[in-house]
C-alpha cells in the first residue's frame, strides 16, 4: 500500500494538504494513546477525569492526572512524524491532540480541536493563559481567586469556538488529506474526514480504512516517506 500511495502522490503536485492527527502521531514520542493496548482509557475512567462533572466533584484529582500528563509531554520530544509534518510548510495541521508537539516540531498552521495541555482557563473569568511549568499547589487558582482548569475539551463540552468550522472548511477544500494516528471514534472531530473529496491516506498500524489508501505502519515510520514524496 505504501508504494502505491507514493506512486499516486508523485503523479501530480498537491497544493492544499491537510494533516488530520490523533494520539497515535505522538505514540512514537512515548505519549500513551487513549484506546488500544496501553491506552489511557484502559487504566483510567474518563468520566472520573475528563468531564466537567469530575472537575466539579474533585478538582485536585483531575489536576493530578493532568499534571502527570503535562509532565510526560514536557519530558518528551516531537518524533519524526511531527518533524516531517512541520517540514511541509504549506499544509494545515488539524489535531485532536492536546500535547502541543506539532507546535514544538515547528508547525505553524495548527487547528487544535481539543485544546492544549499547556494553557489554563479561569473558571470565573474564562480568560486563558499559557502555563508551561508544573504547579506547586493543586488545584491551581487564578489571581481572581477562582479555580483554573486545563484549557482542554472534556467529554460533553463544545469544541473551541470556530475550530470545527475552520477545520471543516480546510478539509473540504483540501486536495490531499493525511489521516495519522486516530481511531476516528470521537465526534465531532471524527466526522471531519467524511467531508473530504479526493485523495486521502491513512497512516496507522491498525487502520480504520476510511481513506483511499491505508498504510499499516507507525506514524514515525511512514509519515517522513509520504512527506518526502510531496516535497
Ligand atoms: P485513540 O487513542 O482513540 O486512537 C489512537 C490511534 O492511534 C489508534 O487507532 C491506534 O491504532 C493508533 N496508533 C497507535 N500507535 C501508533 C503509532 N505509533 N503511529 C500511528 N498510529 C498509532 O486517539 P484519538 O483518535 O486521538 O479526546 O482519540 C480521539 C480523542 O479521544 C482524543 O482527542 C481524546 C480522547 O478521549 C478528548 O480528550 C476530548
CSV table of C-alpha atoms and ligand atoms in Angstrom, one decimal:
chain,number,residue,atom,x,y,z
A,1,UNK,CA,0.0,0.0,0.0
A,2,UNK,CA,2.8,2.4,0.8
A,3,UNK,CA,4.4,2.0,-2.6
A,4,UNK,CA,1.0,2.6,-4.3
A,5,UNK,CA,0.3,5.7,-2.3
A,6,UNK,CA,3.8,7.0,-3.0
A,7,UNK,CA,3.3,6.5,-6.8
A,8,UNK,CA,-0.1,8.3,-6.6
A,9,UNK,CA,1.4,11.2,-4.7
A,10,UNK,CA,4.2,11.6,-7.2
A,11,UNK,CA,1.8,11.8,-10.2
A,12,UNK,CA,1.0,15.5,-9.6
A,13,UNK,CA,1.6,18.5,-7.3
A,14,UNK,CA,-0.6,18.8,-4.3
A,15,UNK,CA,-1.4,22.3,-3.2
A,16,UNK,CA,-3.9,22.1,-0.4
A,17,UNK,CA,-2.8,19.5,2.1
A,18,UNK,CA,-4.3,18.8,5.4
A,19,UNK,CA,-2.8,16.6,8.1
A,20,UNK,CA,-5.5,15.3,10.5
A,21,UNK,CA,-3.8,13.8,13.5
A,22,UNK,CA,-4.7,11.9,16.7
A,23,UNK,CA,-2.9,10.4,19.7
A,24,UNK,CA,-1.1,7.8,17.5
A,25,UNK,CA,1.1,10.5,16.0
A,26,UNK,CA,2.6,11.1,19.4
A,27,UNK,CA,2.9,7.4,20.4
A,28,UNK,CA,6.4,7.3,18.9
A,29,UNK,CA,7.3,10.1,21.3
A,30,UNK,CA,6.3,7.8,24.2
A,31,UNK,CA,3.0,9.5,24.9
A,32,UNK,CA,0.2,7.0,25.6
A,33,UNK,CA,-2.8,6.9,23.3
A,34,UNK,CA,-6.4,6.7,24.7
A,35,UNK,CA,-7.6,3.5,23.2
A,36,UNK,CA,-5.9,0.2,22.4
A,37,UNK,CA,-3.2,-1.6,24.3
A,38,UNK,CA,-1.6,0.7,27.0
A,39,UNK,CA,-4.3,3.3,26.2
A,40,UNK,CA,-5.2,5.8,29.0
A,41,UNK,CA,-8.9,4.8,28.9
A,42,UNK,CA,-7.8,1.2,29.7
A,43,UNK,CA,-6.4,2.3,33.1
A,44,UNK,CA,-8.5,5.3,33.9
A,45,UNK,CA,-12.2,6.1,33.7
A,46,UNK,CA,-12.7,9.1,31.5
A,47,UNK,CA,-15.8,10.1,33.5
A,48,UNK,CA,-13.7,10.4,36.6
A,49,UNK,CA,-11.1,12.6,35.0
A,50,UNK,CA,-12.1,14.3,31.8
A,51,UNK,CA,-15.6,15.7,32.3
A,52,UNK,CA,-16.9,19.0,33.8
A,53,UNK,CA,-18.7,16.9,36.5
A,54,UNK,CA,-15.4,15.2,37.6
A,55,UNK,CA,-13.8,18.6,37.9
A,56,UNK,CA,-16.7,20.0,39.9
A,57,UNK,CA,-16.5,16.9,42.2
A,58,UNK,CA,-12.8,16.7,42.7
A,59,UNK,CA,-10.6,19.4,41.0
A,60,UNK,CA,-7.4,18.3,42.8
A,61,UNK,CA,-7.8,14.7,41.4
A,62,UNK,CA,-8.4,15.9,37.9
A,63,UNK,CA,-5.4,18.3,38.2
A,64,UNK,CA,-3.2,15.5,39.5
A,65,UNK,CA,-4.0,13.5,36.3
A,66,UNK,CA,-3.3,16.5,34.1
A,67,UNK,CA,-0.1,17.4,35.9
A,68,UNK,CA,1.1,13.8,35.3
A,69,UNK,CA,0.2,14.0,31.6
A,70,UNK,CA,1.8,17.5,31.4
A,71,UNK,CA,5.0,16.1,32.9
A,72,UNK,CA,5.1,13.2,30.4
A,73,UNK,CA,4.7,15.5,27.5
A,74,UNK,CA,7.2,18.1,28.9
A,75,UNK,CA,9.8,15.3,29.0
A,76,UNK,CA,9.0,14.0,25.5
A,77,UNK,CA,10.2,15.3,22.2
A,78,UNK,CA,8.5,15.6,18.8
A,79,UNK,CA,9.2,12.5,16.7
A,80,UNK,CA,10.0,12.0,13.0
A,81,UNK,CA,6.3,12.2,12.1
A,82,UNK,CA,5.8,15.6,13.8
A,83,UNK,CA,9.0,16.9,12.2
A,84,UNK,CA,8.0,15.6,8.7
A,85,UNK,CA,4.6,17.3,9.0
A,86,UNK,CA,6.3,20.6,10.1
A,87,UNK,CA,8.6,20.5,7.1
A,88,UNK,CA,5.6,20.6,4.8
A,89,UNK,CA,5.0,24.3,5.3
A,90,UNK,CA,2.0,24.6,3.1
A,91,UNK,CA,0.0,22.0,5.0
A,92,UNK,CA,-2.7,22.8,7.6
A,93,UNK,CA,-2.5,20.6,10.7
A,94,UNK,CA,-5.8,19.7,12.3
A,95,UNK,CA,-5.1,17.8,15.5
A,96,UNK,CA,-7.1,16.2,18.3
A,97,UNK,CA,-4.0,16.2,20.4
A,98,UNK,CA,-3.5,18.5,23.4
A,99,UNK,CA,0.2,17.8,23.7
A,100,UNK,CA,1.4,20.8,21.5
A,101,UNK,CA,4.1,18.5,19.9
A,102,UNK,CA,3.2,19.8,16.4
A,103,UNK,CA,4.0,23.3,17.5
A,104,UNK,CA,7.2,22.2,19.2
A,105,UNK,CA,8.2,20.5,16.0
A,106,UNK,CA,7.8,23.8,14.1
A,107,UNK,CA,4.3,23.5,12.5
A,108,UNK,CA,2.8,27.0,12.3
A,109,UNK,CA,-0.7,26.4,10.8
A,110,UNK,CA,-2.4,24.3,13.5
A,111,UNK,CA,-6.0,23.9,14.5
A,112,UNK,CA,-6.2,22.4,18.0
A,113,UNK,CA,-9.7,20.9,18.2
A,114,UNK,CA,-9.4,19.7,21.8
A,115,UNK,CA,-7.3,22.5,23.3
A,116,UNK,CA,-3.8,22.5,24.8
A,117,UNK,CA,-2.4,21.0,28.0
A,118,UNK,CA,-0.1,24.0,28.4
A,119,UNK,CA,-2.8,26.5,28.6
A,120,UNK,CA,-5.2,27.1,31.5
A,121,UNK,CA,-8.6,28.9,31.8
A,122,UNK,CA,-10.1,30.8,34.7
A,123,UNK,CA,-13.4,29.1,35.6
A,124,UNK,CA,-14.9,32.5,36.5
A,125,UNK,CA,-13.4,35.0,34.0
A,126,UNK,CA,-12.9,32.5,31.2
A,127,UNK,CA,-9.6,34.1,30.3
A,128,UNK,CA,-6.8,31.9,29.2
A,129,UNK,CA,-3.1,32.0,29.8
A,130,UNK,CA,-0.1,29.8,29.0
A,131,UNK,CA,1.1,27.5,31.8
A,132,UNK,CA,4.2,25.6,30.8
A,133,UNK,CA,5.6,24.8,34.3
A,134,UNK,CA,4.3,22.5,36.9
A,135,UNK,CA,2.0,24.0,39.5
A,136,UNK,CA,3.2,23.9,43.1
A,137,UNK,CA,-0.3,23.6,44.6
A,138,UNK,CA,-3.2,21.7,43.2
A,139,UNK,CA,-5.7,22.7,42.2
A,140,UNK,CA,-4.2,26.0,40.9
A,141,UNK,CA,-6.0,29.2,41.2
A,142,UNK,CA,-6.3,32.4,39.2
A,143,UNK,CA,-5.3,35.8,40.6
A,144,UNK,CA,-9.0,36.5,41.0
A,145,UNK,CA,-9.3,33.5,43.4
A,146,UNK,CA,-11.3,31.2,41.2
A,147,UNK,CA,-10.1,27.7,40.1
A,148,UNK,CA,-8.0,27.4,37.0
A,149,UNK,CA,-8.8,24.5,34.7
A,150,UNK,CA,-6.8,22.9,31.8
A,151,UNK,CA,-7.9,24.7,28.6
A,152,UNK,CA,-8.9,21.4,27.0
A,153,UNK,CA,-12.2,19.9,25.8
A,154,UNK,CA,-13.7,17.4,28.1
A,155,UNK,CA,-16.4,14.9,27.3
A,156,UNK,CA,-19.8,16.6,26.9
A,157,UNK,CA,-18.2,20.0,26.1
A,158,UNK,CA,-18.2,22.0,22.9
A,159,UNK,CA,-15.1,22.4,20.8
A,160,UNK,CA,-13.4,25.8,20.9
A,161,UNK,CA,-15.4,28.5,19.1
A,162,UNK,CA,-14.8,28.4,15.3
A,163,UNK,CA,-12.4,25.5,15.4
A,164,UNK,CA,-14.7,22.9,13.9
A,165,UNK,CA,-15.9,25.3,11.2
A,166,UNK,CA,-12.3,26.3,10.2
A,167,UNK,CA,-11.3,22.6,10.2
A,168,UNK,CA,-14.3,21.6,8.1
A,169,UNK,CA,-13.5,24.4,5.6
A,170,UNK,CA,-9.9,23.3,5.4
A,171,UNK,CA,-10.7,19.6,4.9
A,172,UNK,CA,-13.4,20.1,2.4
A,173,UNK,CA,-11.2,22.3,0.2
A,174,UNK,CA,-8.1,20.1,0.6
A,175,UNK,CA,-6.8,18.2,-2.4
A,176,UNK,CA,-4.9,15.7,-0.2
A,177,UNK,CA,-5.8,14.6,3.3
A,178,UNK,CA,-3.4,12.6,5.5
A,179,UNK,CA,-5.1,10.9,8.5
A,180,UNK,CA,-2.5,9.9,11.0
A,181,UNK,CA,-2.8,8.0,14.3
A,182,UNK,CA,-6.5,8.4,15.1
A,183,UNK,CA,-9.1,5.8,15.9
A,184,UNK,CA,-11.8,8.0,14.5
A,185,UNK,CA,-14.4,7.3,17.1
A,186,UNK,CA,-14.7,10.6,18.9
A,187,UNK,CA,-17.2,13.0,17.4
A,188,UNK,CA,-17.5,15.7,16.1
A,189,UNK,CA,-13.8,15.6,15.2
A,190,UNK,CA,-14.1,12.1,13.6
A,191,UNK,CA,-16.8,13.3,11.3
A,192,UNK,CA,-14.5,15.8,9.6
A,193,UNK,CA,-12.8,13.1,7.5
A,194,UNK,CA,-16.0,12.4,5.6
A,195,UNK,CA,-16.1,16.0,4.3
A,196,UNK,CA,-13.1,15.3,2.2
A,197,UNK,CA,-13.4,14.6,-1.5
A,198,UNK,CA,-10.1,13.5,-3.2
A,199,UNK,CA,-7.1,11.5,-2.3
A,200,UNK,CA,-6.7,10.6,1.3
A,201,UNK,CA,-4.1,8.4,3.0
A,202,UNK,CA,-4.3,6.9,6.5
A,203,UNK,CA,-1.2,6.1,8.5
A,204,UNK,CA,-2.0,3.8,11.4
A,205,UNK,CA,-0.7,0.3,12.5
A,206,UNK,CA,-4.5,-0.6,12.8
A,207,UNK,CA,-6.1,1.5,10.1
A,208,UNK,CA,-9.8,2.1,10.1
A,209,UNK,CA,-9.9,2.1,6.3
A,210,UNK,CA,-11.7,5.4,5.9
A,211,UNK,CA,-9.2,6.7,3.3
A,212,UNK,CA,-8.2,5.9,-0.3
A,213,UNK,CA,-5.0,4.2,0.9
A,214,UNK,CA,-4.3,2.7,4.3
A,215,UNK,CA,-0.7,2.4,5.3
A,216,UNK,CA,-0.4,-0.1,8.2
A,217,UNK,CA,2.7,1.4,9.8
A,218,UNK,CA,3.6,3.7,12.7
A,219,UNK,CA,3.5,7.5,12.1
A,220,UNK,CA,7.3,7.9,12.6
A,221,UNK,CA,8.0,5.2,10.0
A,222,UNK,CA,5.6,6.2,7.2
A,223,UNK,CA,5.0,9.9,7.5
A,224,UNK,CA,8.5,11.0,6.5
A,225,UNK,CA,8.3,8.8,3.4
A,226,UNK,CA,4.9,10.3,2.4
A,227,UNK,CA,6.2,13.9,3.1
A,228,UNK,CA,9.4,13.3,1.1
A,229,UNK,CA,7.3,12.3,-1.9
A,230,UNK,CA,5.3,15.5,-1.5
A,231,UNK,CA,8.4,17.8,-1.4
B,1,LIG,P1,-7.1,7.0,20.2
B,1,LIG,O1,-6.3,6.5,21.4
B,1,LIG,O2,-8.5,6.7,20.2
B,1,LIG,O3,-6.5,6.3,18.9
B,1,LIG,C1,-5.1,6.2,18.7
B,1,LIG,C2,-4.9,5.6,17.3
B,1,LIG,O4,-3.5,5.7,17.1
B,1,LIG,C3,-5.3,4.1,17.2
B,1,LIG,O5,-6.1,4.0,16.0
B,1,LIG,C4,-4.0,3.4,17.1
B,1,LIG,O6,-4.1,2.3,16.2
B,1,LIG,C5,-3.1,4.4,16.5
B,1,LIG,N1,-1.7,4.3,16.8
B,1,LIG,C6,-1.1,3.7,17.9
B,1,LIG,N2,0.2,3.8,17.8
B,1,LIG,C7,0.5,4.5,16.7
B,1,LIG,C8,1.7,4.9,16.0
B,1,LIG,N3,2.9,4.6,16.5
B,1,LIG,N4,1.6,5.5,14.8
B,1,LIG,C9,0.4,5.8,14.3
B,1,LIG,N5,-0.8,5.4,14.9
B,1,LIG,C10,-0.7,4.8,16.0
B,1,LIG,O7,-6.7,8.5,20.0
B,1,LIG,P2,-7.5,9.6,19.2
B,1,LIG,O8,-8.1,9.1,17.9
B,1,LIG,O9,-6.7,10.8,19.1
B,1,LIG,O10,-10.4,13.4,23.3
B,1,LIG,O11,-8.7,9.9,20.2
B,1,LIG,C11,-9.6,10.9,20.0
B,1,LIG,C12,-10.0,11.6,21.2
B,1,LIG,O12,-10.4,10.7,22.2
B,1,LIG,C13,-8.8,12.3,21.9
B,1,LIG,O13,-8.6,13.6,21.4
B,1,LIG,C14,-9.3,12.5,23.4
B,1,LIG,C15,-9.8,11.0,23.5
B,1,LIG,O14,-10.7,10.8,24.5
B,1,LIG,C16,-10.6,14.2,24.4
B,1,LIG,O15,-9.9,14.2,25.4
B,1,LIG,C17,-11.8,15.1,24.2
